[in-house]
């Protein structure tokens, strides 16, 4: 099949490298708003470059992967669906709730599969944690703890348009909590702090955040995130039940050391999301290609993305207004 790729930045280039090696993929065609970057990426990876997005859609695609800037996601997804082309889109589907809902309305009934890139659903640790919950061997789950700790903040000019820490970063944790437990979030209580660069506060954002999520069966999920964790990139999820507990993301690259004694990590700390989730990114694209080839249902449809976004929106309101917020307050 011929796969189109919109976006030749860091993650787009990584996706192109994965796609070209997948069974059943005969050609990868890449386009970017910066034609030079698209051509350089294509030459480096041995794939085809399109002059622009119009040329990309005219290339007779069997599927499209969207790794363009966030504000282009919604338009590209809807254009692909209108053309009857299955599409994979990195999160978010759109920059805000209204845009996300607009995309969902366009997708519903179209019969064109859309997969959203929440790669933790394909991370071996998170999948194993979900399996442990489903098997019942943990007993009834009472607590989930999930964290996303970035080693360094993103560029200053990224912050004002990021959507905020909960929507930009913790939304992955919110989706992971829902995926692993199989439960819905009913209400949240969130807070945040700024102890780093003033750019976060100036943008109405925080550099560190925490949220308590109440799930529909009474389970409590604790989510934390920060832009300042110089020890390394740290993403873990713990599931604690009445009969046992498991953790995803505790490995030789976890940037933690015991305070006294114990076993220290054997390898260097994870440096970022592309390295930490390399296997998960490859697995989700392989799943997308199989979905296109076999005509099966999307493993992560846009409706799942919307549910995670509702949680992020509720956390933003909770932080600003210093109160508990139910998901029904933000649901549309």
XYZ file of C-alpha atoms in Angstrom:
332
model
C 0.000 0.000 0.000
C 0.985 3.637 -0.438
C 1.025 5.602 2.831
C 1.025 9.392 2.926
C 2.751 11.235 5.760
C 1.875 14.859 6.542
C 4.670 16.413 8.594
C 8.415 15.847 8.317
C 9.459 17.062 11.739
C 11.035 14.943 14.466
C 8.134 12.572 15.053
C 7.097 12.571 11.402
C 10.574 11.498 10.338
C 10.541 8.731 12.961
C 7.159 7.560 11.671
C 8.419 7.536 8.075
C 11.338 5.334 9.085
C 8.963 2.900 10.793
C 6.408 2.873 8.000
C 8.866 2.146 5.205
C 9.941 -1.073 6.973
C 6.452 -2.445 7.654
C 5.192 -5.454 5.667
C 2.621 -4.443 3.106
C 3.895 -0.868 2.721
C 5.220 -0.397 -0.794
C 5.757 3.384 -0.691
C 5.780 6.256 1.773
C 5.050 9.740 0.413
C 5.905 12.642 2.710
C 4.777 16.273 2.574
C 5.539 19.222 4.829
C 4.742 22.932 4.854
C 8.507 23.333 4.436
C 9.197 21.680 1.071
C 12.939 21.643 1.695
C 12.471 19.722 4.931
C 10.194 17.213 3.197
C 12.749 16.632 0.451
C 15.625 16.300 2.908
C 13.704 13.778 4.997
C 12.676 11.828 1.907
C 16.243 11.708 0.590
C 17.606 10.596 3.956
C 15.054 7.826 4.403
C 14.673 6.710 0.824
C 10.997 7.626 0.533
C 9.090 9.933 -1.836
C 8.526 13.660 -1.307
C 5.363 15.479 -2.422
C 5.519 19.192 -3.251
C 2.641 20.014 -0.896
C -0.403 18.524 0.837
C -2.463 18.816 -2.333
C 0.071 16.713 -4.190
C 0.111 14.285 -1.279
C -3.641 13.688 -1.517
C -3.347 13.382 -5.297
C -0.775 10.601 -4.974
C -3.375 7.825 -4.762
C -2.984 7.107 -1.055
C -4.245 4.012 0.683
C -3.854 5.675 4.084
C -2.583 8.868 5.686
C -0.470 9.489 8.806
C -0.752 12.997 10.266
C 2.266 14.271 12.205
C 1.894 17.943 11.277
C 1.576 20.813 13.787
C -1.518 20.606 16.000
C -3.493 23.352 14.270
C -3.387 21.348 11.020
C -4.677 18.063 12.478
C -8.419 18.625 12.206
C -8.335 19.852 8.621
C -6.134 16.992 7.450
C -8.255 14.360 9.184
C -11.486 15.695 7.698
C -9.919 15.985 4.247
C -8.758 12.368 4.456
C -12.171 11.162 5.621
C -13.882 13.057 2.797
C -11.533 11.280 0.382
C -12.319 7.908 1.964
C -8.729 7.520 3.162
C -8.068 5.834 6.537
C -6.059 8.163 8.748
C -3.767 7.999 11.749
C -3.396 11.298 13.607
C -1.091 12.199 16.465
C -2.907 13.635 19.451
C -4.674 15.955 19.703
C -7.318 15.552 17.047
C -7.861 19.317 17.302
C -6.552 22.108 19.544
C -9.766 22.398 21.582
C -13.037 20.726 22.486
C -15.082 22.454 19.806
C -12.665 21.413 17.077
C -12.471 17.853 18.355
C -16.246 17.517 18.405
C -16.442 18.951 14.886
C -14.049 16.258 13.672
C -16.053 13.536 15.427
C -19.239 14.734 13.776
C -17.523 14.634 10.390
C -16.168 11.140 11.003
C -19.373 9.569 12.351
C -21.176 7.616 9.690
C -18.418 8.126 7.117
C -17.211 4.552 7.395
C -13.584 5.685 7.295
C -11.402 4.489 10.197
C -9.480 7.070 12.223
C -6.805 6.097 14.757
C -5.514 8.611 17.316
C -1.897 8.355 18.444
C -2.016 7.552 22.149
C 1.082 5.379 22.033
C 0.901 4.236 25.660
C -1.913 1.901 24.600
C 0.818 -0.030 22.749
C 3.543 0.190 25.391
C 4.287 -3.353 26.653
C 4.190 -2.248 30.302
C 0.843 -0.483 30.017
C -0.636 -3.410 28.072
C 0.604 -5.843 30.738
C -0.892 -3.653 33.477
C -4.229 -3.672 31.670
C -4.052 -7.444 31.334
C -3.327 -7.743 35.066
C -6.417 -5.662 35.873
C -8.629 -7.645 33.484
C -7.409 -10.990 34.826
C -8.557 -10.118 38.334
C -5.266 -11.145 39.911
C -4.843 -7.700 41.487
C -8.191 -7.983 43.232
C -10.275 -4.833 43.162
C -8.256 -1.793 42.119
C -8.228 1.026 44.639
C -5.394 3.289 43.430
C -3.689 4.156 40.158
C -0.662 6.441 39.996
C 0.582 7.832 36.684
C 3.293 10.381 35.978
C 4.867 12.187 33.034
C 8.049 14.015 33.993
C 9.890 15.850 31.214
C 13.649 16.397 31.578
C 13.513 19.930 30.148
C 10.714 22.335 29.208
C 9.670 22.767 25.581
C 10.737 25.949 23.750
C 9.256 29.156 25.162
C 7.317 29.915 21.982
C 5.539 26.553 22.255
C 3.979 27.209 25.660
C 1.317 29.850 24.825
C -0.291 27.636 22.181
C 0.232 24.292 23.908
C -3.168 24.185 25.587
C -1.613 23.930 29.034
C 0.117 21.182 30.982
C -2.981 19.035 31.520
C -4.132 19.180 27.899
C -0.681 18.979 26.301
C 1.075 16.546 28.609
C -1.142 14.841 31.196
C -3.779 13.968 28.610
C -1.598 10.914 27.868
C -1.886 9.881 31.530
C -5.650 10.440 31.480
C -5.988 8.177 28.453
C -3.660 5.603 30.012
C -5.681 5.509 33.235
C -8.876 4.908 31.272
C -7.193 2.320 29.019
C -5.579 0.314 31.817
C -8.551 0.311 34.201
C -11.337 0.158 31.637
C -13.215 2.722 33.739
C -14.537 6.226 33.145
C -13.455 9.338 35.047
C -16.345 11.034 36.843
C -14.686 13.989 38.609
C -11.308 15.649 39.139
C -9.524 17.890 41.597
C -6.374 19.510 40.236
C -3.711 22.008 41.213
C -0.469 23.376 39.830
C 2.653 25.365 40.597
C 5.242 27.539 38.895
C 8.801 27.434 40.179
C 10.655 27.537 36.871
C 10.548 29.903 33.905
C 8.126 32.814 34.064
C 6.883 31.927 30.563
C 4.434 29.381 32.005
C 2.727 31.805 34.361
C 2.691 34.473 31.641
C 0.785 32.039 29.414
C -1.653 31.172 32.214
C -0.063 27.738 32.524
C 1.884 25.810 35.180
C 5.167 23.945 34.967
C 4.115 21.309 37.512
C 0.663 19.850 38.024
C -1.178 17.194 39.986
C -4.691 15.801 39.783
C -6.836 13.338 41.679
C -9.303 11.550 39.406
C -12.297 9.663 40.759
C -13.314 6.759 38.538
C -16.831 5.446 38.141
C -16.196 2.465 40.433
C -14.634 4.561 43.205
C -10.997 3.927 42.223
C -8.722 6.929 42.793
C -6.125 7.844 40.197
C -3.288 10.230 41.019
C -1.669 11.971 38.058
C 1.413 14.178 38.235
C 3.438 16.015 35.618
C 6.310 18.460 35.427
C 8.435 20.189 32.819
C 11.500 20.022 35.116
C 12.944 16.572 35.786
C 16.600 16.901 34.810
C 17.341 13.336 35.943
C 15.623 12.121 32.749
C 12.315 11.360 31.069
C 10.099 9.465 33.483
C 6.744 7.921 32.569
C 5.349 5.282 34.930
C 1.956 3.899 35.824
C 1.236 1.917 38.988
C -1.929 -0.096 39.571
C -2.581 -1.083 43.176
C -5.297 -3.559 44.068
C -6.605 -5.403 47.085
C -4.553 -8.490 46.147
C -1.453 -7.026 44.488
C 0.112 -4.288 42.424
C 2.048 -3.789 39.190
C 4.032 -0.973 37.647
C 4.656 -0.031 34.006
C 7.757 1.937 33.090
C 10.085 0.788 35.868
C 13.180 -0.350 33.976
C 16.906 0.280 33.589
C 16.198 3.696 32.072
C 13.926 4.950 34.836
C 15.584 8.107 36.253
C 15.191 7.161 39.902
C 17.705 5.985 42.495
C 17.001 4.496 45.916
C 17.447 6.976 48.759
C 19.353 4.380 50.781
C 20.720 1.100 49.484
C 18.753 -0.982 47.026
C 19.322 -1.597 43.335
C 20.232 1.310 41.097
C 19.141 1.529 37.439
C 21.607 -0.365 35.256
C 21.462 1.904 32.224
C 21.371 5.588 31.301
C 18.134 7.453 31.956
C 15.529 7.791 29.234
C 16.085 11.030 27.327
C 12.649 11.675 25.829
C 9.398 10.258 24.505
C 10.740 9.018 21.163
C 13.360 6.892 22.897
C 11.183 5.781 25.840
C 8.270 4.769 23.610
C 10.144 3.612 20.498
C 8.556 0.155 20.608
C 5.100 1.595 21.299
C 5.298 4.006 18.359
C 6.314 1.165 16.058
C 3.527 -1.066 17.390
C 0.782 1.526 16.959
C 1.777 2.187 13.341
C 1.925 -1.544 12.653
C -1.579 -1.795 14.130
C -2.724 1.056 11.883
C -1.364 -0.622 8.752
C -3.036 -3.911 9.739
C -6.288 -2.033 10.349
C -6.133 -0.549 6.842
C -5.233 -3.882 5.246
C -7.834 -5.940 7.113
C -10.627 -3.374 7.387
C -10.869 -3.827 11.162
C -12.002 -1.290 13.766
C -9.698 1.447 15.020
C -7.796 0.511 18.207
C -8.040 4.131 19.367
C -10.917 6.026 17.705
C -11.450 9.795 18.118
C -14.132 9.201 20.751
C -11.384 7.928 23.086
C -9.384 11.090 22.481
C -12.415 13.214 23.317
C -12.907 11.445 26.650
C -9.290 12.117 27.650
C -9.675 15.724 26.554
C -12.765 16.117 28.751
C -10.636 15.085 31.735
C -7.915 17.575 30.762
C -10.468 20.368 30.403
C -11.969 19.556 33.784
C -8.493 19.619 35.365
C -7.801 23.036 33.858
C -11.003 24.447 35.323
C -10.337 22.773 38.671
C -6.875 24.300 38.900
C -8.033 27.779 37.982
C -11.161 27.794 40.150
C -9.740 25.705 43.015
C -12.618 23.257 43.168
C -13.671 19.749 42.208
C -15.107 19.544 38.688
C -17.275 16.751 37.312
C -16.784 15.503 33.778
C -20.447 16.186 33.071
C -19.739 19.901 33.581
C -17.476 19.948 30.523
C -19.156 17.271 28.411
C -20.844 18.575 25.247
